[in-house]
Amino acid sequence: MNVWLGMPPFPEAARQALGDSQLRANLRAATATIRTKRAAVVAERDDWEQLREAGRAIKDRALRDLDTYLLQLEAQVTDAGGTVHWARDADEANRIVAGLVRAAGATEVVKVKSMATQEIGLNEALAAAGITALETDLAELIVQLGHDRPSHILVPAIHRNRAQIRELFRREMPGVDPDLTDDPVALASAARAHLRRAFLAARVAVSGANFAVAETGALVVVESEGNGRMCLTLPEVLISVVGIEKVIPTTADLAVLLQLLPRSATGERMNPYTSFWRGTTPGDGPREFHLVLLDNGRTTALADEIGRDALRCIRCSACLNVCPVYERTGGHAYGSVYPGPIGAILTPQLRGPDPVADSLPYASTLCGACFDACPVKIDIPRALVHLRGKVAHPPGERAAMRAAAWVMSRPPRFAVARLAARLGARLARLPGPWRRWTEARDLPTPGESFRDWWDARERP
Amino acid sequence: MRVGLFLTCLNDTLFPGAGKAVVQVLERLGHEVVFPPAQTCCGQAHFNTGYRRECVPLARKFAKDFAGLDHVVSPSASCVAMVRENYRELVGESPPVYEFSEFLVDVLGVTDVGAAFPHRVTYHPTCHGLRLLDLGDRPTALLRAVRGLRLVDLPDATHCCGFGGTFALKNADTSVAMGTDKARNVLGTGAEVLAAVDNSCLMHIGGLLSRWRSGTRVLHVAEILAAT
Ligand code: SF4
């Protein structure tokens, strides 16, 4: 995750983002569009709640017997001519992939959009090993060309608008038409020409997977552009890096998940391209297939009774699009490849404690919009509260909370505190942590207290 | 009916009007209100900030303070949600608490409480009322029955206002950015009054409206229902 090194904790990073009016406008427009599309396609299903429940059950079943399903997957993939590698953490996964690319005699790989490879910082690790990785998803390409960080799970360049992308292409894309306009078709055509050369030349492709079916050993990638399918079929060697929580028991489970995912993700009934592959087939597609199964903190999350719910995530990003915090701050503020509500519960679990990860469970008002939208019913607010109990708290906070509980435990103490608070509310500027309130907001000026009123009327 | 009033620590301290209004409406409808004076706080701020252990004694105390009451009503959706959603797991019992509008509509079966309030009002459905308690159109049904009241729709009503308890301090900048959008929508309706069923959210949105000298004020739904 080295592209994320040096990010400040969420409140500070958010403050910077909030001041960027272009970013705010881009996010407002983009999230509102996806929200409207999603709401429309979800509303046309009167069994949406049953589908969500079925999705939850499938992922929970897979997680409950994860060991069994993973071994079944390994056996099936091996049987179909693939090779399975197990990676405990990012370093191990990166070493395995770099080794495989080198063994294939390649110095360049084309990539299918993948969160797992972003998570482990594969592109940077490959670069250190002298291997160039080319992102082929249009939005990932925009991020890569801009030497930027992704800010959304599905639309990594959501923070950029068309005009900015045009500028970027003109600056960074070799051989691009200098008169390129910001028409979406023109931009897509420029990217297409740029990528086509790479697809035809590439000998190794790296992908992730949306699902891995234990029963058959099939991997599934869901996408919109067809660039993924090019990578999955043209090169000689295909390496897929897949988080262990992506395994599902049976092909039939896809009947549920492939209805939930596109509706929740892009607001489409069905996505344009769904690719399945199973091991290798002589004369058709890659000659070599490697599946790298990635733990990288997932088994730790699995051991947490509440935190494990995050492993049900199918990376649809619906929770980001409905999140009022994400809509204001964008994805970079979360300091991780996984932004938004899911990032706030996944990053602290996958990455372990650090100042950014510790700030993330608090990057939410607990409004619950994410839980309502999640196609696999992850109770994100509950997980946030649970993780708030586990991360490091700011110095003095526990003492203050204990003191508050001490005050509230005895009515006379509370009476004194009420009086103090009523007096304090008259101050134009509050002291200590309360300062942040009065910077932008007034406080009410209460009249006669309820208790005085109550006592006076009971006594007549 | 004998009804316990759970005022909540915030209303007890800074919003005396909400409690008075609940008492007035219930008495007007012929019910007896009991106010257990030892009550303090449900522990929501502790629980939601990650201090579960510190919250347990407060939850025990709450159960003790309201023991023996069949109906406890409160002018705070988020505190009711706290008790209803978390107490069973925390202390093994969940006292029978109702949010005020929910109590009026579901338990007492009334939507017209005989109020009059000749003003233009807009309503913000606070997140915990909307998503945890599923209050739906109960508060607006009550407001629509108020004589003279003109209820105008709030754009993006279901979007969070950005209060979020300790979020308002820990992430004050984001909180204010969200509140600004909410307050701007409120002003766009031309309403004189913004109503809600949670004074915590109203403290936040109202704090901005007041700082801007906007002239739009905030009121708890109960205060409007108490007006005659
Ligand atoms: S947590 Fe749920 S809504 Fe968010 S990305 Fe994952 S599956 Fe989608």
XYZ file of C-alpha atoms and ligand atoms in Angstrom:
696
model
C 0.000 0.000 0.000
C 2.974 2.293 -0.372
C 1.143 4.853 -2.523
C -0.859 5.580 0.620
C 2.163 6.180 2.842
C 2.300 9.530 4.559
C -1.449 10.199 4.466
C -2.751 12.018 7.553
C -5.607 10.556 9.646
C -9.116 10.954 8.268
C -10.190 14.243 9.895
C -7.146 16.075 8.587
C -7.250 14.505 5.109
C -10.986 15.215 4.933
C -10.440 18.859 5.788
C -8.114 19.258 2.823
C -10.536 17.509 0.480
C -13.505 19.566 1.671
C -11.751 22.721 0.501
C -11.424 21.470 -3.096
C -14.466 22.864 -4.894
C -13.750 20.979 -8.131
C -13.568 17.700 -6.225
C -16.784 18.488 -4.362
C -18.612 19.236 -7.608
C -17.282 16.090 -9.342
C -18.273 13.871 -6.425
C -21.686 15.416 -5.988
C -22.542 14.930 -9.651
C -21.075 11.434 -9.959
C -22.513 9.925 -6.782
C -25.943 11.444 -7.413
C -26.012 9.904 -10.900
C -25.078 6.423 -9.674
C -27.499 6.677 -6.739
C -30.402 7.495 -9.042
C -29.562 4.653 -11.430
C -29.197 2.170 -8.606
C -32.448 3.201 -6.960
C -34.319 2.706 -10.240
C -33.053 -0.825 -10.963
C -33.423 -1.913 -7.344
C -36.998 -0.604 -7.219
C -38.019 -2.737 -10.187
C -37.278 -5.904 -8.211
C -39.994 -6.674 -5.712
C -37.853 -9.510 -4.359
C -34.848 -7.276 -3.700
C -34.918 -7.947 0.042
C -35.031 -11.707 -0.540
C -32.145 -11.413 -2.972
C -30.119 -9.487 -0.389
C -30.882 -12.101 2.225
C -29.861 -14.867 -0.165
C -26.629 -13.012 -0.956
C -25.860 -12.656 2.729
C -26.519 -16.347 3.313
C -24.281 -17.460 0.437
C -21.336 -15.390 1.603
C -21.832 -16.434 5.211
C -21.940 -20.089 4.218
C -18.688 -19.673 2.299
C -17.011 -17.916 5.231
C -18.218 -20.421 7.805
C -16.474 -23.297 6.008
C -13.847 -21.246 4.268
C -11.105 -23.832 4.771
C -13.144 -26.554 3.096
C -14.146 -24.408 0.146
C -10.617 -23.119 -0.396
C -9.199 -26.627 -0.516
C -11.967 -27.660 -2.888
C -11.157 -24.655 -5.066
C -7.472 -25.552 -5.059
C -8.222 -29.128 -6.079
C -10.535 -28.030 -8.886
C -8.164 -25.386 -10.247
C -5.259 -27.818 -10.170
C -7.367 -30.456 -11.842
C -8.212 -28.018 -14.624
C -4.543 -27.355 -15.330
C -3.945 -24.315 -13.141
C -1.448 -23.818 -10.329
C -2.508 -22.528 -6.934
C -0.202 -20.425 -4.742
C -0.977 -19.398 -1.170
C 0.145 -15.964 -0.020
C 0.095 -15.068 3.653
C 0.594 -11.353 3.096
C 1.260 -8.642 0.517
C 5.008 -9.287 0.334
C 4.572 -12.965 -0.279
C 1.933 -12.373 -2.966
C 4.080 -9.765 -4.697
C 7.107 -12.078 -4.642
C 5.081 -14.903 -6.152
C 3.709 -12.729 -8.959
C 7.086 -11.135 -9.756
C 8.657 -14.603 -9.843
C 6.007 -15.887 -12.241
C 6.399 -12.908 -14.568
C 10.164 -13.351 -14.594
C 9.817 -17.067 -15.245
C 7.676 -16.211 -18.265
C 10.537 -14.032 -19.502
C 8.378 -10.893 -19.564
C 9.122 -7.345 -18.433
C 5.604 -6.048 -19.031
C 2.196 -7.148 -17.836
C -1.305 -5.952 -18.673
C -3.728 -5.717 -15.795
C -7.414 -6.283 -15.323
C -8.913 -3.916 -12.774
C -8.410 -5.554 -9.398
C -8.750 -4.372 -5.819
C -6.596 -7.155 -4.378
C -3.557 -6.147 -6.449
C -4.072 -2.511 -5.426
C -4.290 -3.621 -1.824
C -0.912 -5.346 -1.950
C 0.755 -2.586 -3.983
C 1.579 -4.995 -6.786
C 2.344 -2.369 -9.434
C 4.957 -0.739 -7.223
C 6.444 -4.111 -6.262
C 6.653 -5.136 -9.911
C 8.252 -1.813 -10.818
C 10.902 -2.459 -8.163
C 11.539 -5.795 -9.877
C 11.942 -4.085 -13.257
C 8.497 -5.076 -14.531
C 6.055 -2.540 -15.977
C 2.373 -3.035 -15.188
C -0.172 -1.389 -17.457
C -3.675 -0.816 -16.097
C -6.234 -1.490 -18.824
C -9.435 -0.459 -17.080
C -10.176 3.037 -18.361
C -10.538 4.610 -14.938
C -7.492 2.785 -13.574
C -5.560 3.953 -16.619
C -6.570 7.525 -15.832
C -5.308 7.087 -12.268
C -2.091 5.471 -13.465
C -1.371 8.104 -16.115
C -1.991 10.828 -13.547
C 0.426 9.242 -11.022
C -2.610 9.474 -8.805
C -4.376 7.299 -6.249
C -7.724 5.586 -6.825
C -10.604 7.167 -4.902
C -13.470 4.757 -5.481
C -13.711 0.970 -5.657
C -15.509 0.845 -8.965
C -14.830 4.249 -10.485
C -11.266 4.884 -9.301
C -11.101 8.223 -11.132
C -14.457 9.477 -9.860
C -12.643 12.527 -8.510
C -11.789 13.607 -12.056
C -14.158 15.105 -14.598
C -13.980 14.939 -18.381
C -12.081 18.190 -18.773
C -9.426 17.018 -16.336
C -9.139 13.648 -18.092
C -8.681 15.349 -21.462
C -5.831 17.430 -20.036
C -4.259 14.335 -18.547
C -4.446 12.339 -21.800
C -2.943 15.198 -23.760
C -0.104 15.458 -21.293
C 0.644 11.814 -20.544
C -0.578 9.574 -23.353
C 2.110 8.995 -25.995
C 0.977 9.834 -29.517
C -2.405 11.217 -28.559
C -4.239 13.617 -30.872
C -3.341 17.135 -29.658
C -6.859 18.300 -30.635
C -8.518 15.695 -28.402
C -11.844 16.961 -27.035
C -13.530 16.071 -23.764
C -16.284 14.177 -25.555
C -16.582 10.793 -23.747
C -16.433 8.888 -27.048
C -13.270 10.732 -28.093
C -11.655 10.055 -24.713
C -12.596 6.377 -24.815
C -11.292 6.065 -28.379
C -7.957 7.581 -27.395
C -7.654 5.108 -24.531
C -8.672 2.283 -26.833
C -5.938 3.078 -29.348
C -3.412 3.401 -26.545
C -4.381 0.066 -24.983
C -4.818 -1.982 -28.134
C -1.072 -1.990 -28.797
C -0.418 -3.244 -25.300
C -3.010 -6.027 -25.473
C -1.507 -7.419 -28.631
C 2.052 -7.285 -27.322
C 1.449 -8.562 -23.786
C 2.559 -12.053 -22.831
C 1.465 -11.934 -19.215
C -1.758 -10.651 -17.690
C -2.590 -10.089 -14.036
C -6.160 -10.054 -12.800
C -8.238 -10.355 -9.685
C -11.626 -12.033 -9.542
C -15.063 -11.130 -8.302
C -15.866 -14.723 -7.434
C -14.083 -18.055 -7.286
C -16.390 -21.059 -7.479
C -15.191 -23.896 -5.216
C -17.362 -26.521 -6.879
C -15.824 -26.095 -10.341
C -12.638 -24.081 -9.892
C -14.047 -21.355 -12.171
C -13.070 -17.731 -11.678
C -15.379 -14.893 -12.584
C -14.632 -11.300 -13.565
C -17.431 -8.806 -13.991
C -16.681 -5.653 -16.011
C -18.057 -3.042 -18.364
C -15.428 -2.365 -20.992
C -14.238 -5.677 -22.375
C -10.644 -4.758 -21.627
C -10.665 -7.336 -18.880
C -11.706 -10.033 -21.304
C -8.858 -9.043 -23.636
C -6.389 -9.549 -20.799
C -7.977 -12.810 -19.743
C -7.826 -14.344 -23.208
C -4.938 -12.903 -25.248
C -1.748 -13.360 -23.173
C 0.073 -16.662 -22.756
C 0.247 -16.515 -18.981
C -2.575 -15.429 -16.695
C -1.991 -14.723 -13.008
C -5.022 -14.044 -10.807
C -4.567 -12.610 -7.330
C -7.689 -13.335 -5.331
C -8.578 -12.665 -1.704
C -9.561 -15.855 0.081
C -12.985 -14.392 0.888
C -13.908 -14.368 -2.797
C -14.642 -18.095 -2.805
C -18.288 -19.141 -3.099
C -19.552 -22.709 -2.817
C -21.401 -23.356 -6.080
C -22.120 -22.081 -9.583
C -25.785 -21.760 -8.646
C -24.819 -19.121 -6.082
C -23.932 -16.857 -8.983
C -27.602 -16.721 -9.928
C -28.083 -14.565 -6.854
C -24.784 -12.692 -6.757
C -24.777 -11.714 -10.432
C -28.169 -10.103 -9.945
C -27.082 -8.211 -6.844
C -23.715 -6.981 -8.062
C -24.444 -4.988 -11.260
C -27.606 -3.431 -9.838
C -25.719 -2.295 -6.754
C -22.548 -1.309 -8.561
C -23.362 0.543 -11.760
C -27.138 0.572 -11.496
C -27.454 -1.846 -14.414
C -29.582 -4.957 -14.603
C -26.645 -6.775 -16.090
C -23.080 -5.727 -16.699
C -21.753 -5.844 -20.288
C -19.020 -8.470 -19.774
C -18.939 -11.432 -17.413
C -15.936 -13.688 -18.022
C -15.563 -17.206 -16.621
C -12.432 -19.305 -16.877
C -11.329 -22.592 -15.453
C -7.678 -23.648 -15.476
C -6.299 -23.883 -19.009
C -7.629 -25.249 -22.297
C -5.190 -26.302 -25.037
C -5.389 -24.004 -28.038
C -7.745 -21.574 -26.312
C -6.685 -18.726 -24.055
C -3.637 -18.620 -21.769
C -1.317 -21.634 -21.741
C -0.521 -21.140 -18.083
C -2.861 -20.145 -15.287
C -1.776 -19.244 -11.753
C -4.129 -18.506 -8.912
C -2.597 -16.632 -5.977
C -4.860 -16.932 -2.948
C -4.299 -13.961 -0.679
C -4.816 -13.792 3.081
C -3.231 -10.434 4.035
C -5.220 -9.976 7.227
C -8.391 -11.748 6.162
C -8.062 -14.642 8.594
C -7.585 -12.127 11.416
C -10.831 -10.424 10.391
C -12.512 -13.803 10.128
C -11.675 -14.489 13.763
C -13.606 -11.383 14.841
C -17.271 -12.223 15.367
C -18.556 -8.855 14.196
C -15.661 -7.646 12.057
C -15.888 -10.750 9.874
C -19.084 -9.460 8.286
C -16.863 -7.172 6.220
C -15.566 -10.258 4.404
C -18.982 -10.719 2.801
C -18.306 -7.599 0.729
C -18.612 -8.073 -3.039
C -16.999 -4.669 -3.744
C -20.039 -3.176 -5.422
C -19.379 0.260 -3.898
C -23.058 1.003 -3.284
C -22.124 1.979 0.264
C -19.703 4.602 -1.044
C -22.243 6.113 -3.392
C -24.878 6.548 -0.693
C -22.458 7.670 2.018
C -22.883 11.355 2.898
C -19.352 11.467 4.287
C -17.780 9.922 1.191
C -19.799 12.265 -1.021
C -18.190 15.251 0.707
C -14.614 14.018 1.227
C -14.010 11.619 -1.655
C -11.940 8.472 -1.395
C -8.402 9.737 -0.850
C -9.239 10.973 2.638
C -9.635 7.356 3.773
C -5.914 6.803 3.198
C -6.456 3.353 1.770
C -7.333 1.531 -1.403
C -10.687 0.745 0.240
C -12.505 4.025 0.844
C -15.972 4.837 2.102
C -17.964 2.843 4.645
C -16.537 -0.534 3.641
C -13.020 0.893 3.805
C -13.720 2.247 7.260
C -14.373 -1.282 8.534
C -12.024 -3.223 6.262
C -8.828 -1.172 6.376
C -8.426 -1.260 10.188
C -8.886 -5.023 10.104
C -6.640 -5.806 7.150
C -3.918 -3.348 7.960
C -3.820 -3.380 11.738
C -3.371 -0.333 13.930
C -1.834 2.906 12.677
C -3.030 6.519 13.013
C -4.968 6.428 9.721
C -6.587 3.044 10.339
C -7.493 4.067 13.897
C -9.265 7.177 12.626
C -11.404 5.347 10.064
C -14.087 3.776 12.281
C -14.944 7.342 13.294
C -15.299 8.555 9.710
C -19.057 7.986 9.858
C -22.130 9.540 11.430
C -23.679 6.053 11.776
C -26.540 7.273 9.581
C -27.115 3.740 8.299
C -27.501 4.533 4.594
C -24.690 2.055 3.792
C -26.400 -0.813 5.601
C -29.632 -0.139 3.704
C -27.810 -0.198 0.379
C -25.483 -3.144 0.931
C -26.479 -6.088 -1.272
C -25.062 -8.607 1.207
C -26.531 -6.857 4.247
C -23.314 -5.941 6.029
C -24.351 -4.015 9.133
C -21.593 -1.467 8.652
C -22.701 0.848 11.507
C -22.570 -2.071 13.936
C -19.101 -3.021 12.727
C -17.973 0.619 12.987
C -19.118 0.844 16.598
C -17.468 -2.488 17.356
C -14.172 -1.348 15.824
C -14.381 1.965 17.678
C -14.131 -0.143 20.793
C -10.947 -1.782 19.534
C -8.844 0.999 17.984
C -6.596 3.343 19.951
C -8.418 6.376 21.328
C -7.038 9.917 21.514
C -5.205 10.681 24.759
C -7.523 11.729 27.550
C -10.667 10.562 25.809
C -11.205 7.479 27.922
C -10.744 9.509 31.090
C -13.285 12.052 29.845
C -15.802 9.361 28.926
C -15.320 7.698 32.313
C -15.859 11.023 34.012
C -19.048 11.543 32.018
C -20.311 8.103 33.002
C -19.426 8.885 36.632
C -21.461 12.091 36.451
C -24.405 10.319 34.862
C -24.384 7.551 37.434
C -25.727 9.826 40.245
C -28.554 12.364 39.794
C -26.984 15.091 41.999
C -23.782 14.996 39.946
C -25.841 15.247 36.767
C -27.683 18.258 38.252
C -24.402 20.112 38.722
C -23.253 19.167 35.226
C -26.537 20.420 33.734
C -26.093 23.747 35.409
C -22.511 24.009 34.185
C -23.535 23.080 30.644
C -26.358 25.618 30.623
C -23.918 28.309 31.684
C -21.316 27.066 29.211
C -23.815 27.242 26.363
C -23.867 31.012 26.807
C -20.204 31.238 25.800
C -19.622 32.280 22.225
C -16.526 30.062 22.115
C -16.427 26.789 24.009
C -13.136 25.473 25.424
C -11.275 22.180 24.814
C -12.699 19.657 22.343
C -16.022 21.571 22.362
C -14.187 24.369 20.564
C -14.829 22.538 17.317
C -18.563 22.966 17.865
C -18.629 26.713 18.245
C -16.223 27.341 15.379
C -19.132 27.106 12.973
C -22.261 26.512 15.054
C -24.156 28.432 17.708
C -25.557 26.733 20.789
C -29.147 27.025 21.952
C -30.012 29.347 24.835
C -32.392 27.284 26.951
C -35.062 28.956 29.050
C -36.479 27.613 32.317
C -35.261 24.054 32.830
C -37.658 21.180 32.444
C -37.178 20.078 36.035
C -37.896 23.530 37.476
C -41.023 23.688 35.364
C -42.060 20.165 36.350
C -41.479 20.714 40.066
C -43.338 24.034 40.048
C -46.427 22.565 38.391
C -46.642 19.524 40.620
C -46.632 21.518 43.795
C -49.730 23.788 43.471
C -52.763 5.628 30.504
C -49.781 6.089 32.785
C -46.776 7.041 30.685
C -43.170 7.411 31.784
C -41.221 10.292 30.271
C -37.618 9.640 29.300
C -36.392 13.140 28.707
C -32.783 12.311 27.656
C -29.748 14.119 29.032
C -29.523 16.508 26.080
C -33.127 17.697 26.384
C -32.760 17.830 30.160
C -29.800 20.154 29.755
C -30.324 22.264 26.658
C -33.832 21.688 25.242
C -36.376 21.977 28.047
C -39.136 22.757 25.525
C -39.314 19.236 24.108
C -40.053 17.632 27.484
C -42.631 20.241 28.422
C -44.326 19.749 25.060
C -44.529 15.968 25.451
C -46.146 16.417 28.870
C -48.620 18.989 27.536
C -49.706 16.886 24.555
C -50.105 13.688 26.557
C -52.044 15.417 29.324
C -54.241 17.140 26.765
C -55.056 13.682 25.414
C -56.008 12.609 28.938
C -52.985 10.594 29.985
C -50.936 10.718 33.143
C -47.217 11.500 32.735
C -44.662 10.212 35.218
C -41.177 11.729 35.312
C -38.722 9.551 37.257
C -36.393 12.277 38.582
C -33.357 10.003 38.993
C -33.058 9.498 35.216
C -29.895 10.754 33.555
C -28.599 9.351 30.260
C -29.051 6.238 28.109
C -25.343 5.943 27.334
C -25.673 6.366 23.594
C -22.645 8.632 23.275
C -20.523 6.150 25.202
C -21.733 3.183 23.226
C -21.400 4.791 19.819
C -17.958 6.213 20.551
C -16.604 2.786 21.430
C -16.946 2.824 25.238
C -19.188 -0.135 25.651
C -17.938 -1.047 29.106
C -18.574 2.482 30.424
C -22.068 2.290 28.970
C -23.187 -0.796 30.887
C -23.787 0.886 34.298
C -25.834 3.585 32.558
C -27.981 0.976 30.834
C -28.520 -0.795 34.188
C -29.428 2.484 35.809
C -31.883 3.257 33.020
C -33.643 -0.083 33.474
C -33.892 0.586 37.215
C -35.135 4.178 36.801
C -37.950 3.128 34.496
C -38.834 -0.188 36.145
C -42.543 -0.851 36.539
C -43.633 1.411 33.683
C -45.411 -0.283 30.785
C -44.857 2.623 28.429
C -41.885 4.937 28.381
C -41.995 7.715 25.822
C -39.137 9.942 24.705
C -38.700 12.936 22.423
C -35.504 11.461 20.956
C -35.467 8.892 18.175
C -31.783 8.119 18.548
C -31.966 7.492 22.316
C -34.999 5.252 21.817
C -33.090 3.376 19.132
C -30.136 3.014 21.509
C -32.311 1.383 24.176
C -34.273 -0.756 21.775
C -31.376 -1.950 19.638
C -28.615 -2.417 22.172
C -29.897 -2.844 25.723
C -30.867 -6.479 25.385
C -27.340 -7.364 24.386
C -25.771 -5.001 26.940
C -27.780 -5.764 30.076
C -30.243 -8.472 29.088
C -33.364 -6.311 29.152
C -34.871 -3.595 27.025
C -37.474 -1.378 28.729
C -40.600 -0.619 26.623
C -39.540 2.711 25.117
C -41.320 4.568 22.322
C -40.359 7.571 20.310
C -43.011 10.283 20.796
C -44.581 10.241 17.298
C -44.504 6.458 17.266
C -46.276 6.383 20.633
C -48.988 8.780 19.490
C -49.697 7.011 16.208
C -49.099 3.347 17.077
C -49.998 3.082 20.762
C -52.568 5.845 21.222
C -53.830 5.691 17.647
C -54.065 9.458 17.164
C -52.764 11.695 14.408
C -54.753 14.817 15.237
C -53.684 16.016 18.662
C -55.661 19.253 18.461
C -52.735 21.539 17.738
C -52.651 24.788 15.808
C -49.471 26.266 14.344
C -50.002 28.716 11.492
C -46.522 28.564 9.996
C -44.619 27.194 7.026
C -42.725 24.131 8.290
C -40.335 21.646 6.716
C -39.449 18.294 8.243
C -36.067 16.528 8.408
C -36.353 12.782 9.059
C -33.351 12.114 11.288
C -31.347 9.001 10.428
C -32.058 6.927 13.509
C -35.766 7.739 13.339
C -35.782 6.891 9.659
C -33.579 3.805 9.503
C -33.445 2.317 12.994
C -37.009 3.019 14.181
C -38.681 3.067 10.757
C -40.834 6.001 11.785
C -41.885 6.447 8.177
C -44.617 9.051 7.756
C -45.752 9.083 11.402
C -44.198 12.472 12.239
C -45.438 14.084 9.033
C -48.939 12.610 9.493
C -49.034 14.320 12.884
C -47.769 17.596 11.421
C -50.269 17.509 8.558
C -53.119 17.325 11.073
C -51.991 20.561 12.767
C -54.339 23.457 12.071
C -52.825 26.215 9.926
C -49.534 24.408 9.417
C -48.188 24.350 5.886
C -45.781 21.431 5.451
C -43.276 21.857 2.625
C -41.006 19.098 1.290
C -37.329 19.224 2.140
C -35.080 18.317 -0.834
C -32.741 15.369 -0.135
C -34.631 14.946 3.123
C -33.262 11.467 3.851
C -29.628 12.585 3.639
C -27.840 12.722 6.975
C -27.354 16.199 8.476
C -23.837 15.390 9.671
C -24.367 15.539 13.415
C -23.434 11.967 14.278
C -22.795 12.411 18.011
C -19.071 12.700 18.684
C -18.609 12.855 14.892
C -19.654 16.513 15.169
C -16.455 17.159 17.144
C -14.055 14.475 15.921
C -14.800 15.251 12.281
C -16.071 18.773 12.737
C -15.134 19.909 9.231
C -17.012 17.115 7.482
C -19.882 17.472 9.933
C -20.216 21.159 9.137
C -19.951 20.507 5.387
C -22.859 18.071 5.611
C -24.831 20.374 7.881
C -24.285 23.244 5.469
C -25.884 21.306 2.624
C -28.787 20.364 4.882
C -29.269 23.922 6.152
C -29.089 25.272 2.617
C -31.862 22.876 1.573
C -33.906 24.015 4.550
C -33.513 27.658 3.553
C -34.434 26.780 -0.022
C -37.881 25.645 1.111
C -38.670 29.086 2.479
C -39.862 27.466 5.707
C -39.906 29.483 8.923
C -39.395 26.376 10.996
C -37.406 23.180 10.599
C -38.932 20.335 12.606
C -37.494 16.947 13.583
C -37.828 14.282 16.251
C -34.241 14.567 17.524
C -32.921 17.697 19.167
C -29.342 16.529 18.689
C -29.623 16.900 14.913
C -31.607 20.110 15.370
C -28.868 21.485 17.609
C -26.438 20.946 14.732
C -28.554 22.257 11.852
C -30.063 24.957 14.058
C -26.587 25.944 15.211
C -25.668 26.712 11.625
C -28.950 28.461 10.829
C -28.465 30.609 13.894
C -24.811 31.390 13.165
C -25.830 32.512 9.676
C -28.552 34.719 11.180
C -30.885 33.023 8.707
C -34.069 33.751 10.587
C -35.204 30.152 10.266
C -35.627 28.384 13.578
C -35.730 24.755 14.639
C -38.396 23.091 16.754
C -38.977 19.588 18.002
C -42.109 18.059 16.460
C -43.542 17.766 19.990
C -43.318 21.534 20.456
C -45.394 22.089 17.333
C -47.926 19.487 18.480
C -48.167 21.251 21.852
C -48.961 24.607 20.265
C -52.601 25.654 20.291
S -19.895 -3.294 1.929
Fe -21.745 -3.897 0.799
S -22.345 -2.025 -0.271
Fe -20.214 -1.709 0.366
S -18.995 -2.391 -1.373
Fe -19.204 -4.146 -0.031
S -20.984 -5.265 -0.794
Fe -21.076 -3.225 -1.684
